[in-house]
CSV table of C-alpha atoms in Angstrom, one decimal:
chain,number,residue,atom,x,y,z
A,729,MET,CA,112.5,49.5,139.6
A,730,PHE,CA,112.1,48.8,135.9
A,731,PRO,CA,108.7,48.0,134.6
A,732,TYR,CA,109.9,45.2,132.4
A,733,PRO,CA,113.3,43.9,133.7
A,734,GLU,CA,113.1,40.7,131.6
A,735,HIS,CA,113.0,42.7,128.3
A,736,TYR,CA,116.0,44.7,129.3
A,737,ARG,CA,118.0,41.6,130.1
A,738,LEU,CA,117.0,40.0,126.8
A,739,ALA,CA,117.9,43.1,124.8
A,740,ALA,CA,121.3,43.8,126.5
A,741,PRO,CA,123.5,41.4,124.4
A,742,PRO,CA,122.3,42.6,120.9
A,743,ILE,CA,122.5,46.2,122.1
A,744,LEU,CA,126.1,45.6,123.2
A,745,THR,CA,126.8,44.1,119.8
A,746,PHE,CA,125.4,47.2,118.2
A,747,LEU,CA,127.6,49.4,120.4
A,748,MET,CA,130.6,47.3,119.5
A,749,VAL,CA,130.0,48.0,115.8
A,750,MET,CA,129.5,51.7,116.5
A,751,TRP,CA,132.7,51.8,118.7
A,752,SER,CA,134.8,50.2,116.0
A,753,LEU,CA,133.4,52.6,113.3
A,754,LEU,CA,134.0,55.6,115.4
A,755,GLY,CA,137.4,54.4,116.4
A,756,HIS,CA,138.3,53.8,112.7
A,757,TRP,CA,137.0,57.2,111.5
A,758,VAL,CA,138.1,59.4,114.4
A,759,ILE,CA,141.2,57.8,116.0
A,760,GLY,CA,142.6,55.9,113.1
A,761,ASP,CA,143.8,52.4,112.5
A,762,GLY,CA,145.7,50.3,115.0
A,763,ASN,CA,144.8,52.1,118.2
A,764,ALA,CA,145.3,50.0,121.3
A,765,LEU,CA,142.5,51.6,123.3
A,766,VAL,CA,139.9,50.7,120.6
A,767,ALA,CA,141.2,47.1,120.4
A,768,LEU,CA,141.2,46.7,124.2
A,769,VAL,CA,137.6,47.7,124.5
A,770,LEU,CA,136.7,45.3,121.6
A,771,ALA,CA,138.6,42.6,123.3
A,772,LEU,CA,136.5,43.0,126.4
A,773,VAL,CA,133.1,43.3,124.8
A,774,PHE,CA,132.7,39.7,123.3
A,775,PRO,CA,133.5,37.9,126.6
A,776,LEU,CA,131.0,40.3,128.2
A,777,ILE,CA,128.4,39.2,125.7
A,778,LEU,CA,129.1,35.6,126.5
A,779,LEU,CA,128.7,36.2,130.2
A,780,MET,CA,125.4,38.0,129.6
A,781,HIS,CA,124.0,35.0,127.8
A,782,LEU,CA,125.3,32.6,130.4
A,783,HIS,CA,123.5,34.8,133.0
A,784,LEU,CA,120.3,34.5,131.0
A,785,VAL,CA,120.6,30.8,130.9
A,786,PHE,CA,121.2,30.4,134.6
A,787,ILE,CA,118.4,32.7,135.8
A,788,ALA,CA,115.8,31.1,133.6
A,789,GLU,CA,113.5,28.3,134.8
A,790,GLY,CA,112.2,25.2,133.1
A,791,MET,CA,111.9,25.2,129.3
A,792,LYS,CA,112.8,28.8,129.1
A,793,ARG,CA,116.4,27.7,129.9
A,794,LEU,CA,116.5,25.9,126.6
A,795,ASP,CA,115.1,28.9,124.8
A,796,HIS,CA,117.8,31.2,126.3
A,797,ALA,CA,120.5,28.7,125.4
A,798,PHE,CA,119.4,28.6,121.8
A,799,TYR,CA,119.2,32.4,121.7
A,800,GLY,CA,122.7,32.6,123.2
A,801,LEU,CA,124.1,30.1,120.7
A,802,VAL,CA,122.7,31.9,117.7
A,803,HIS,CA,123.6,35.4,118.9
A,804,CYS,CA,127.1,34.5,120.1
A,805,THR,CA,127.9,32.9,116.8
A,806,LEU,CA,126.7,36.0,114.9
A,807,ALA,CA,128.4,38.3,117.5
A,808,PHE,CA,131.7,36.4,117.0
A,809,VAL,CA,131.6,37.1,113.2
A,810,VAL,CA,130.8,40.8,113.8
A,811,TRP,CA,133.5,41.0,116.5
A,812,THR,CA,136.1,39.6,114.0
A,813,PHE,CA,135.1,42.1,111.3
A,814,CYS,CA,135.3,44.9,113.9
A,815,PHE,CA,138.9,43.9,114.7
A,816,MET,CA,139.7,43.7,111.0
A,817,LEU,CA,138.2,47.2,110.6
A,818,ILE,CA,140.2,48.9,113.4
A,819,SER,CA,143.4,47.2,112.6
A,820,GLY,CA,143.5,48.5,109.0
A,821,ASN,CA,146.9,47.8,107.4
A,822,ASP,CA,148.4,46.6,110.7
A,823,MET,CA,147.5,43.0,109.9
A,824,LEU,CA,149.7,42.9,106.9
């Protein structure tokens, strides 16, 4: 179906992280601070990123499994920081 399905699977978590940032920026600029819909979508995105990385680890074979685990560890750590700042951005003054 796809010419390079492995590349699409590898690129999906960082693309989802980028879409998470774009969603929070658009939600902040267009909808405003403290919207429950924007927060709900953000709350669902990070666990989806974790599941995507777990899927990459389980479908890999041999030493590639260790590579995918390291890639998941690094990206999930960075995505958690980005996810936290996205929540801070969309909440605005609601956190005070």
